[in-house]
Amino acid sequence: QQQVKQSPQSLIVQKGGISIINCAYENTAFDYFPWYQQFPGKGPALLIAIRPDVSEKKEGRFTISFNKSAKQFSLHIMDSQPGDSATYFCAAPGYGQNFVFGPGTRLSVLP
Amino acid sequence: SAVISQKPSRDICQRGTSLTIQCQVDSQVTMMFWYRQQPGQSLTLIATANQGSEATYESGFVIDKFPISRPNLTFSTLTVSNMSPEDSSIYLCSVLRGGGETQYFGPGTRLLVL
């Protein structure tokens, strides 16, 4: 059974700072690693995802860094804003066609 | 992307009753997933629902407690049966798009069992 570890559990960052969330997985059926953002009262929304034929993917202020040999990937949020305050989940492919989700990181960006 | 709607958005139910949650997708999908998210927790897969076949349940979840229907390629229902306060959670419908890689979620159904 796939297990996904995520850290930190919670994170407080000043506005304009860099938020970094780390994720580690065990094994995968295929290579596709997404991050989801969830605001209170909403369903998770796909934020950014990477296929590990590249080691990094950037979309605006959000960057995924991937280390295939270590089975780790991380989310970097540059110039963090109060509107980024949410819970972030990493995910890795499970053994079916679903994804297994990390426990989540609650990010608070202080104004 | 995918447009997914769920009904009801929230409900308060009495112990021992059942609630059926509906999930509607804006276009046909082969696989639909039902997740549970307990307060402050991650997402736990309940079952995978394919059209025309029995749902596949994850360890710890059984059909008698969480019966699922999948009558067509755009719709599914999850019933939470004989509810107890421990069933208080957010229930999320999800589908795969993007060549089967990208998973999209509905807005969730917030259930409180008294």
mmCIF file with all atom_site columns, N, CA and C in Angstrom, chain A residues 1-62:
data_model
loop_
_atom_site.group_PDB
_atom_site.id
_atom_site.type_symbol
_atom_site.label_atom_id
_atom_site.label_alt_id
_atom_site.label_comp_id
_atom_site.label_asym_id
_atom_site.label_entity_id
_atom_site.label_seq_id
_atom_site.pdbx_PDB_ins_code
_atom_site.Cartn_x
_atom_site.Cartn_y
_atom_site.Cartn_z
_atom_site.occupancy
_atom_site.B_iso_or_equiv
_atom_site.pdbx_formal_charge
_atom_site.auth_seq_id
_atom_site.auth_comp_id
_atom_site.auth_asym_id
_atom_site.auth_atom_id
_atom_site.pdbx_PDB_model_num
ATOM 1   N N  . GLN A 1 1  ? 0.850   -1.190 0.000   1.00 0.00 ? 1  GLN A N  1
ATOM 2   C CA . GLN A 1 1  ? 0.000   0.000  0.000   1.00 0.00 ? 1  GLN A CA 1
ATOM 3   C C  . GLN A 1 1  ? 0.887   1.241  0.000   1.00 0.00 ? 1  GLN A C  1
ATOM 4   N N  . GLN A 1 2  ? 0.623   2.120  -0.913  1.00 0.00 ? 2  GLN A N  1
ATOM 5   C CA . GLN A 1 2  ? 1.379   3.365  -0.994  1.00 0.00 ? 2  GLN A CA 1
ATOM 6   C C  . GLN A 1 2  ? 1.179   4.191  0.262   1.00 0.00 ? 2  GLN A C  1
ATOM 7   N N  . GLN A 1 3  ? 2.254   4.746  0.773   1.00 0.00 ? 3  GLN A N  1
ATOM 8   C CA . GLN A 1 3  ? 2.157   5.700  1.870   1.00 0.00 ? 3  GLN A CA 1
ATOM 9   C C  . GLN A 1 3  ? 2.854   6.978  1.456   1.00 0.00 ? 3  GLN A C  1
ATOM 10  N N  . VAL A 1 4  ? 2.272   8.077  1.827   1.00 0.00 ? 4  VAL A N  1
ATOM 11  C CA . VAL A 1 4  ? 2.810   9.384  1.480   1.00 0.00 ? 4  VAL A CA 1
ATOM 12  C C  . VAL A 1 4  ? 3.004   10.173 2.766   1.00 0.00 ? 4  VAL A C  1
ATOM 13  N N  . LYS A 1 5  ? 4.232   10.627 2.968   1.00 0.00 ? 5  LYS A N  1
ATOM 14  C CA . LYS A 1 5  ? 4.547   11.424 4.149   1.00 0.00 ? 5  LYS A CA 1
ATOM 15  C C  . LYS A 1 5  ? 4.729   12.875 3.724   1.00 0.00 ? 5  LYS A C  1
ATOM 16  N N  . GLN A 1 6  ? 4.258   13.775 4.572   1.00 0.00 ? 6  GLN A N  1
ATOM 17  C CA . GLN A 1 6  ? 4.287   15.193 4.242   1.00 0.00 ? 6  GLN A CA 1
ATOM 18  C C  . GLN A 1 6  ? 4.695   15.984 5.480   1.00 0.00 ? 6  GLN A C  1
ATOM 19  N N  . SER A 1 7  ? 5.528   17.009 5.254   1.00 0.00 ? 7  SER A N  1
ATOM 20  C CA . SER A 1 7  ? 5.950   17.858 6.367   1.00 0.00 ? 7  SER A CA 1
ATOM 21  C C  . SER A 1 7  ? 6.193   19.274 5.876   1.00 0.00 ? 7  SER A C  1
ATOM 22  N N  . PRO A 1 8  ? 6.034   20.280 6.728   1.00 0.00 ? 8  PRO A N  1
ATOM 23  C CA . PRO A 1 8  ? 5.570   20.168 8.112   1.00 0.00 ? 8  PRO A CA 1
ATOM 24  C C  . PRO A 1 8  ? 4.052   20.017 8.173   1.00 0.00 ? 8  PRO A C  1
ATOM 25  N N  . GLN A 1 9  ? 3.554   19.749 9.348   1.00 0.00 ? 9  GLN A N  1
ATOM 26  C CA . GLN A 1 9  ? 2.119   19.640 9.549   1.00 0.00 ? 9  GLN A CA 1
ATOM 27  C C  . GLN A 1 9  ? 1.465   21.011 9.443   1.00 0.00 ? 9  GLN A C  1
ATOM 28  N N  . SER A 1 10 ? 2.155   22.020 9.942   1.00 0.00 ? 10 SER A N  1
ATOM 29  C CA . SER A 1 10 ? 1.660   23.386 9.832   1.00 0.00 ? 10 SER A CA 1
ATOM 30  C C  . SER A 1 10 ? 2.842   24.314 9.607   1.00 0.00 ? 10 SER A C  1
ATOM 31  N N  . LEU A 1 11 ? 2.538   25.467 9.014   1.00 0.00 ? 11 LEU A N  1
ATOM 32  C CA . LEU A 1 11 ? 3.592   26.384 8.607   1.00 0.00 ? 11 LEU A CA 1
ATOM 33  C C  . LEU A 1 11 ? 3.061   27.807 8.695   1.00 0.00 ? 11 LEU A C  1
ATOM 34  N N  . ILE A 1 12 ? 3.828   28.659 9.327   1.00 0.00 ? 12 ILE A N  1
ATOM 35  C CA . ILE A 1 12 ? 3.470   30.073 9.407   1.00 0.00 ? 12 ILE A CA 1
ATOM 36  C C  . ILE A 1 12 ? 4.574   30.875 8.732   1.00 0.00 ? 12 ILE A C  1
ATOM 37  N N  . VAL A 1 13 ? 4.182   31.695 7.781   1.00 0.00 ? 13 VAL A N  1
ATOM 38  C CA . VAL A 1 13 ? 5.140   32.458 6.980   1.00 0.00 ? 13 VAL A CA 1
ATOM 39  C C  . VAL A 1 13 ? 4.688   33.909 6.935   1.00 0.00 ? 13 VAL A C  1
ATOM 40  N N  . GLN A 1 14 ? 5.638   34.804 6.933   1.00 0.00 ? 14 GLN A N  1
ATOM 41  C CA . GLN A 1 14 ? 5.314   36.215 6.752   1.00 0.00 ? 14 GLN A CA 1
ATOM 42  C C  . GLN A 1 14 ? 5.032   36.498 5.285   1.00 0.00 ? 14 GLN A C  1
ATOM 43  N N  . LYS A 1 15 ? 4.174   37.450 5.053   1.00 0.00 ? 15 LYS A N  1
ATOM 44  C CA . LYS A 1 15 ? 3.889   37.883 3.674   1.00 0.00 ? 15 LYS A CA 1
ATOM 45  C C  . LYS A 1 15 ? 5.198   38.211 2.959   1.00 0.00 ? 15 LYS A C  1
ATOM 46  N N  . GLY A 1 16 ? 5.320   37.692 1.742   1.00 0.00 ? 16 GLY A N  1
ATOM 47  C CA . GLY A 1 16 ? 6.521   37.914 0.954   1.00 0.00 ? 16 GLY A CA 1
ATOM 48  C C  . GLY A 1 16 ? 7.583   36.847 1.130   1.00 0.00 ? 16 GLY A C  1
ATOM 49  N N  . GLY A 1 17 ? 7.402   35.995 2.119   1.00 0.00 ? 17 GLY A N  1
ATOM 50  C CA . GLY A 1 17 ? 8.372   34.938 2.381   1.00 0.00 ? 17 GLY A CA 1
ATOM 51  C C  . GLY A 1 17 ? 8.169   33.723 1.483   1.00 0.00 ? 17 GLY A C  1
ATOM 52  N N  . ILE A 1 18 ? 9.029   32.729 1.673   1.00 0.00 ? 18 ILE A N  1
ATOM 53  C CA . ILE A 1 18 ? 8.961   31.498 0.892   1.00 0.00 ? 18 ILE A CA 1
ATOM 54  C C  . ILE A 1 18 ? 8.381   30.382 1.769   1.00 0.00 ? 18 ILE A C  1
ATOM 55  N N  . SER A 1 19 ? 7.380   29.709 1.249   1.00 0.00 ? 19 SER A N  1
ATOM 56  C CA . SER A 1 19 ? 6.793   28.566 1.945   1.00 0.00 ? 19 SER A CA 1
ATOM 57  C C  . SER A 1 19 ? 7.307   27.301 1.263   1.00 0.00 ? 19 SER A C  1
ATOM 58  N N  . ILE A 1 20 ? 7.771   26.351 2.065   1.00 0.00 ? 20 ILE A N  1
ATOM 59  C CA . ILE A 1 20 ? 8.302   25.100 1.515   1.00 0.00 ? 20 ILE A CA 1
ATOM 60  C C  . ILE A 1 20 ? 7.626   23.934 2.227   1.00 0.00 ? 20 ILE A C  1
ATOM 61  N N  . ILE A 1 21 ? 7.039   23.053 1.433   1.00 0.00 ? 21 ILE A N  1
ATOM 62  C CA . ILE A 1 21 ? 6.373   21.867 1.959   1.00 0.00 ? 21 ILE A CA 1
ATOM 63  C C  . ILE A 1 21 ? 6.988   20.652 1.274   1.00 0.00 ? 21 ILE A C  1
ATOM 64  N N  . ASN A 1 22 ? 7.290   19.622 2.067   1.00 0.00 ? 22 ASN A N  1
ATOM 65  C CA . ASN A 1 22 ? 7.991   18.452 1.552   1.00 0.00 ? 22 ASN A CA 1
ATOM 66  C C  . ASN A 1 22 ? 7.111   17.213 1.563   1.00 0.00 ? 22 ASN A C  1
ATOM 67  N N  . CYS A 1 23 ? 7.374   16.350 0.623   1.00 0.00 ? 23 CYS A N  1
ATOM 68  C CA . CYS A 1 23 ? 6.579   15.144 0.481   1.00 0.00 ? 23 CYS A CA 1
ATOM 69  C C  . CYS A 1 23 ? 7.485   13.971 0.116   1.00 0.00 ? 23 CYS A C  1
ATOM 70  N N  . ALA A 1 24 ? 7.210   12.788 0.657   1.00 0.00 ? 24 ALA A N  1
ATOM 71  C CA . ALA A 1 24 ? 7.970   11.587 0.342   1.00 0.00 ? 24 ALA A CA 1
ATOM 72  C C  . ALA A 1 24 ? 7.001   10.444 0.085   1.00 0.00 ? 24 ALA A C  1
ATOM 73  N N  . TYR A 1 25 ? 7.324   9.617  -0.904  1.00 0.00 ? 25 TYR A N  1
ATOM 74  C CA . TYR A 1 25 ? 6.448   8.500  -1.236  1.00 0.00 ? 25 TYR A CA 1
ATOM 75  C C  . TYR A 1 25 ? 7.251   7.214  -1.250  1.00 0.00 ? 25 TYR A C  1
ATOM 76  N N  . GLU A 1 26 ? 6.559   6.093  -1.405  1.00 0.00 ? 26 GLU A N  1
ATOM 77  C CA . GLU A 1 26 ? 7.250   4.804  -1.369  1.00 0.00 ? 26 GLU A CA 1
ATOM 78  C C  . GLU A 1 26 ? 7.457   4.248  -2.765  1.00 0.00 ? 26 GLU A C  1
ATOM 79  N N  . ASN A 1 27 ? 6.392   3.828  -3.390  1.00 0.00 ? 27 ASN A N  1
ATOM 80  C CA . ASN A 1 27 ? 6.494   3.278  -4.742  1.00 0.00 ? 27 ASN A CA 1
ATOM 81  C C  . ASN A 1 27 ? 5.335   3.808  -5.558  1.00 0.00 ? 27 ASN A C  1
ATOM 82  N N  . THR A 1 28 ? 5.468   3.799  -6.867  1.00 0.00 ? 28 THR A N  1
ATOM 83  C CA . THR A 1 28 ? 4.394   4.316  -7.700  1.00 0.00 ? 28 THR A CA 1
ATOM 84  C C  . THR A 1 28 ? 4.145   3.396  -8.883  1.00 0.00 ? 28 THR A C  1
ATOM 85  N N  . ALA A 1 29 ? 2.881   3.382  -9.295  1.00 0.00 ? 29 ALA A N  1
ATOM 86  C CA . ALA A 1 29 ? 2.526   2.625  -10.480 1.00 0.00 ? 29 ALA A CA 1
ATOM 87  C C  . ALA A 1 29 ? 2.846   3.418  -11.740 1.00 0.00 ? 29 ALA A C  1
ATOM 88  N N  . PHE A 1 30 ? 2.774   4.732  -11.638 1.00 0.00 ? 30 PHE A N  1
ATOM 89  C CA . PHE A 1 30 ? 3.165   5.593  -12.745 1.00 0.00 ? 30 PHE A CA 1
ATOM 90  C C  . PHE A 1 30 ? 3.660   6.902  -12.176 1.00 0.00 ? 30 PHE A C  1
ATOM 91  N N  . ASP A 1 31 ? 4.279   7.708  -12.999 1.00 0.00 ? 31 ASP A N  1
ATOM 92  C CA . ASP A 1 31 ? 4.977   8.893  -12.505 1.00 0.00 ? 31 ASP A CA 1
ATOM 93  C C  . ASP A 1 31 ? 4.210   10.168 -12.794 1.00 0.00 ? 31 ASP A C  1
ATOM 94  N N  . TYR A 1 32 ? 3.496   10.623 -11.782 1.00 0.00 ? 32 TYR A N  1
ATOM 95  C CA . TYR A 1 32 ? 2.778   11.885 -11.896 1.00 0.00 ? 32 TYR A CA 1
ATOM 96  C C  . TYR A 1 32 ? 2.480   12.319 -10.478 1.00 0.00 ? 32 TYR A C  1
ATOM 97  N N  . PHE A 1 33 ? 2.940   13.499 -10.102 1.00 0.00 ? 33 PHE A N  1
ATOM 98  C CA . PHE A 1 33 ? 2.874   13.905 -8.702  1.00 0.00 ? 33 PHE A CA 1
ATOM 99  C C  . PHE A 1 33 ? 2.247   15.284 -8.593  1.00 0.00 ? 33 PHE A C  1
ATOM 100 N N  . PRO A 1 34 ? 1.019   15.343 -8.085  1.00 0.00 ? 34 PRO A N  1
ATOM 101 C CA . PRO A 1 34 ? 0.324   16.623 -7.966  1.00 0.00 ? 34 PRO A CA 1
ATOM 102 C C  . PRO A 1 34 ? 0.343   17.197 -6.552  1.00 0.00 ? 34 PRO A C  1
ATOM 103 N N  . TRP A 1 35 ? 0.117   18.486 -6.485  1.00 0.00 ? 35 TRP A N  1
ATOM 104 C CA . TRP A 1 35 ? -0.168  19.177 -5.240  1.00 0.00 ? 35 TRP A CA 1
ATOM 105 C C  . TRP A 1 35 ? -1.571  19.768 -5.343  1.00 0.00 ? 35 TRP A C  1
ATOM 106 N N  . TYR A 1 36 ? -2.291  19.653 -4.241  1.00 0.00 ? 36 TYR A N  1
ATOM 107 C CA . TYR A 1 36 ? -3.639  20.202 -4.167  1.00 0.00 ? 36 TYR A CA 1
ATOM 108 C C  . TYR A 1 36 ? -3.693  21.282 -3.092  1.00 0.00 ? 36 TYR A C  1
ATOM 109 N N  . GLN A 1 37 ? -4.560  22.257 -3.338  1.00 0.00 ? 37 GLN A N  1
ATOM 110 C CA . GLN A 1 37 ? -4.789  23.355 -2.399  1.00 0.00 ? 37 GLN A CA 1
ATOM 111 C C  . GLN A 1 37 ? -6.247  23.296 -1.972  1.00 0.00 ? 37 GLN A C  1
ATOM 112 N N  . GLN A 1 38 ? -6.485  23.369 -0.679  1.00 0.00 ? 38 GLN A N  1
ATOM 113 C CA . GLN A 1 38 ? -7.854  23.303 -0.184  1.00 0.00 ? 38 GLN A CA 1
ATOM 114 C C  . GLN A 1 38 ? -8.124  24.447 0.774   1.00 0.00 ? 38 GLN A C  1
ATOM 115 N N  . PHE A 1 39 ? -9.121  25.237 0.426   1.00 0.00 ? 39 PHE A N  1
ATOM 116 C CA . PHE A 1 39 ? -9.580  26.303 1.304   1.00 0.00 ? 39 PHE A CA 1
ATOM 117 C C  . PHE A 1 39 ? -10.718 25.765 2.174   1.00 0.00 ? 39 PHE A C  1
ATOM 118 N N  . PRO A 1 40 ? -10.902 26.360 3.345   1.00 0.00 ? 40 PRO A N  1
ATOM 119 C CA . PRO A 1 40 ? -11.979 25.882 4.235   1.00 0.00 ? 40 PRO A CA 1
ATOM 120 C C  . PRO A 1 40 ? -13.330 25.875 3.523   1.00 0.00 ? 40 PRO A C  1
ATOM 121 N N  . GLY A 1 41 ? -14.042 24.783 3.644   1.00 0.00 ? 41 GLY A N  1
ATOM 122 C CA . GLY A 1 41 ? -15.364 24.674 3.053   1.00 0.00 ? 41 GLY A CA 1
ATOM 123 C C  . GLY A 1 41 ? -15.378 24.344 1.577   1.00 0.00 ? 41 GLY A C  1
ATOM 124 N N  . LYS A 1 42 ? -14.212 24.074 1.014   1.00 0.00 ? 42 LYS A N  1
ATOM 125 C CA . LYS A 1 42 ? -14.114 23.755 -0.419  1.00 0.00 ? 42 LYS A CA 1
ATOM 126 C C  . LYS A 1 42 ? -13.468 22.401 -0.611  1.00 0.00 ? 42 LYS A C  1
ATOM 127 N N  . GLY A 1 43 ? -13.685 21.830 -1.818  1.00 0.00 ? 43 GLY A N  1
ATOM 128 C CA . GLY A 1 43 ? -12.975 20.620 -2.166  1.00 0.00 ? 43 GLY A CA 1
ATOM 129 C C  . GLY A 1 43 ? -11.540 20.938 -2.574  1.00 0.00 ? 43 GLY A C  1
ATOM 130 N N  . PRO A 1 44 ? -10.647 19.952 -2.537  1.00 0.00 ? 44 PRO A N  1
ATOM 131 C CA . PRO A 1 44 ? -9.265  20.188 -2.973  1.00 0.00 ? 44 PRO A CA 1
ATOM 132 C C  . PRO A 1 44 ? -9.229  20.556 -4.454  1.00 0.00 ? 44 PRO A C  1
ATOM 133 N N  . ALA A 1 45 ? -8.363  21.487 -4.801  1.00 0.00 ? 45 ALA A N  1
ATOM 134 C CA . ALA A 1 45 ? -8.196  21.921 -6.178  1.00 0.00 ? 45 ALA A CA 1
ATOM 135 C C  . ALA A 1 45 ? -6.761  21.678 -6.621  1.00 0.00 ? 45 ALA A C  1
ATOM 136 N N  . LEU A 1 46 ? -6.607  21.126 -7.810  1.00 0.00 ? 46 LEU A N  1
ATOM 137 C CA . LEU A 1 46 ? -5.270  20.881 -8.340  1.00 0.00 ? 46 LEU A CA 1
ATOM 138 C C  . LEU A 1 46 ? -4.519  22.201 -8.480  1.00 0.00 ? 46 LEU A C  1
ATOM 139 N N  . LEU A 1 47 ? -3.328  22.253 -7.890  1.00 0.00 ? 47 LEU A N  1
ATOM 140 C CA . LEU A 1 47 ? -2.515  23.466 -7.924  1.00 0.00 ? 47 LEU A CA 1
ATOM 141 C C  . LEU A 1 47 ? -1.423  23.378 -8.980  1.00 0.00 ? 47 LEU A C  1
ATOM 142 N N  . ILE A 1 48 ? -0.653  22.330 -8.927  1.00 0.00 ? 48 ILE A N  1
ATOM 143 C CA . ILE A 1 48 ? 0.454   22.133 -9.841  1.00 0.00 ? 48 ILE A CA 1
ATOM 144 C C  . ILE A 1 48 ? 0.852   20.669 -9.770  1.00 0.00 ? 48 ILE A C  1
ATOM 145 N N  . ALA A 1 49 ? 1.397   20.146 -10.868 1.00 0.00 ? 49 ALA A N  1
ATOM 146 C CA . ALA A 1 49 ? 1.787   18.739 -10.885 1.00 0.00 ? 49 ALA A CA 1
ATOM 147 C C  . ALA A 1 49 ? 3.045   18.583 -11.728 1.00 0.00 ? 49 ALA A C  1
ATOM 148 N N  . ILE A 1 50 ? 3.773   17.492 -11.501 1.00 0.00 ? 50 ILE A N  1
ATOM 149 C CA . ILE A 1 50 ? 5.017   17.257 -12.222 1.00 0.00 ? 50 ILE A CA 1
ATOM 150 C C  . ILE A 1 50 ? 5.108   15.812 -12.654 1.00 0.00 ? 50 ILE A C  1
ATOM 151 N N  . ARG A 1 51 ? 5.661   15.615 -13.830 1.00 0.00 ? 51 ARG A N  1
ATOM 152 C CA . ARG A 1 51 ? 6.097   14.296 -14.254 1.00 0.00 ? 51 ARG A CA 1
ATOM 153 C C  . ARG A 1 51 ? 7.608   14.280 -14.103 1.00 0.00 ? 51 ARG A C  1
ATOM 154 N N  . PRO A 1 52 ? 8.162   13.231 -13.539 1.00 0.00 ? 52 PRO A N  1
ATOM 155 C CA . PRO A 1 52 ? 9.584   13.293 -13.189 1.00 0.00 ? 52 PRO A CA 1
ATOM 156 C C  . PRO A 1 52 ? 10.553  13.077 -14.338 1.00 0.00 ? 52 PRO A C  1
ATOM 157 N N  . ASP A 1 53 ? 10.112  13.427 -15.553 1.00 0.00 ? 53 ASP A N  1
ATOM 158 C CA . ASP A 1 53 ? 11.113  13.516 -16.610 1.00 0.00 ? 53 ASP A CA 1
ATOM 159 C C  . ASP A 1 53 ? 11.845  14.853 -16.503 1.00 0.00 ? 53 ASP A C  1
ATOM 160 N N  . VAL A 1 54 ? 11.319  15.726 -15.624 1.00 0.00 ? 54 VAL A N  1
ATOM 161 C CA . VAL A 1 54 ? 12.013  16.962 -15.291 1.00 0.00 ? 54 VAL A CA 1
ATOM 162 C C  . VAL A 1 54 ? 12.182  17.017 -13.787 1.00 0.00 ? 54 VAL A C  1
ATOM 163 N N  . SER A 1 55 ? 13.148  17.791 -13.326 1.00 0.00 ? 55 SER A N  1
ATOM 164 C CA . SER A 1 55 ? 13.398  17.868 -11.883 1.00 0.00 ? 55 SER A CA 1
ATOM 165 C C  . SER A 1 55 ? 12.702  19.055 -11.243 1.00 0.00 ? 55 SER A C  1
ATOM 166 N N  . GLU A 1 56 ? 12.162  19.937 -12.067 1.00 0.00 ? 56 GLU A N  1
ATOM 167 C CA . GLU A 1 56 ? 11.518  21.123 -11.522 1.00 0.00 ? 56 GLU A CA 1
ATOM 168 C C  . GLU A 1 56 ? 10.466  21.622 -12.500 1.00 0.00 ? 56 GLU A C  1
ATOM 169 N N  . LYS A 1 57 ? 9.369   22.114 -11.934 1.00 0.00 ? 57 LYS A N  1
ATOM 170 C CA . LYS A 1 57 ? 8.324   22.730 -12.741 1.00 0.00 ? 57 LYS A CA 1
ATOM 171 C C  . LYS A 1 57 ? 7.844   23.970 -12.023 1.00 0.00 ? 57 LYS A C  1
ATOM 172 N N  . LYS A 1 58 ? 7.727   25.048 -12.776 1.00 0.00 ? 58 LYS A N  1
ATOM 173 C CA . LYS A 1 58 ? 7.337   26.319 -12.196 1.00 0.00 ? 58 LYS A CA 1
ATOM 174 C C  . LYS A 1 58 ? 6.100   26.852 -12.876 1.00 0.00 ? 58 LYS A C  1
ATOM 175 N N  . GLU A 1 59 ? 5.142   27.299 -12.063 1.00 0.00 ? 59 GLU A N  1
ATOM 176 C CA . GLU A 1 59 ? 3.949   27.964 -12.580 1.00 0.00 ? 59 GLU A CA 1
ATOM 177 C C  . GLU A 1 59 ? 3.683   29.177 -11.699 1.00 0.00 ? 59 GLU A C  1
ATOM 178 N N  . GLY A 1 60 ? 4.057   30.321 -12.223 1.00 0.00 ? 60 GLY A N  1
ATOM 179 C CA . GLY A 1 60 ? 3.884   31.551 -11.452 1.00 0.00 ? 60 GLY A CA 1
ATOM 180 C C  . GLY A 1 60 ? 4.743   31.519 -10.197 1.00 0.00 ? 60 GLY A C  1
ATOM 181 N N  . ARG A 1 61 ? 4.104   31.691 -9.052  1.00 0.00 ? 61 ARG A N  1
ATOM 182 C CA . ARG A 1 61 ? 4.860   31.688 -7.782  1.00 0.00 ? 61 ARG A CA 1
ATOM 183 C C  . ARG A 1 61 ? 5.055   30.284 -7.213  1.00 0.00 ? 61 ARG A C  1
ATOM 184 N N  . PHE A 1 62 ? 4.502   29.298 -7.873  1.00 0.00 ? 62 PHE A N  1
ATOM 185 C CA . PHE A 1 62 ? 4.538   27.927 -7.360  1.00 0.00 ? 62 PHE A CA 1
ATOM 186 C C  . PHE A 1 62 ? 5.541   27.081 -8.151  1.00 0.00 ? 62 PHE A C  1
#
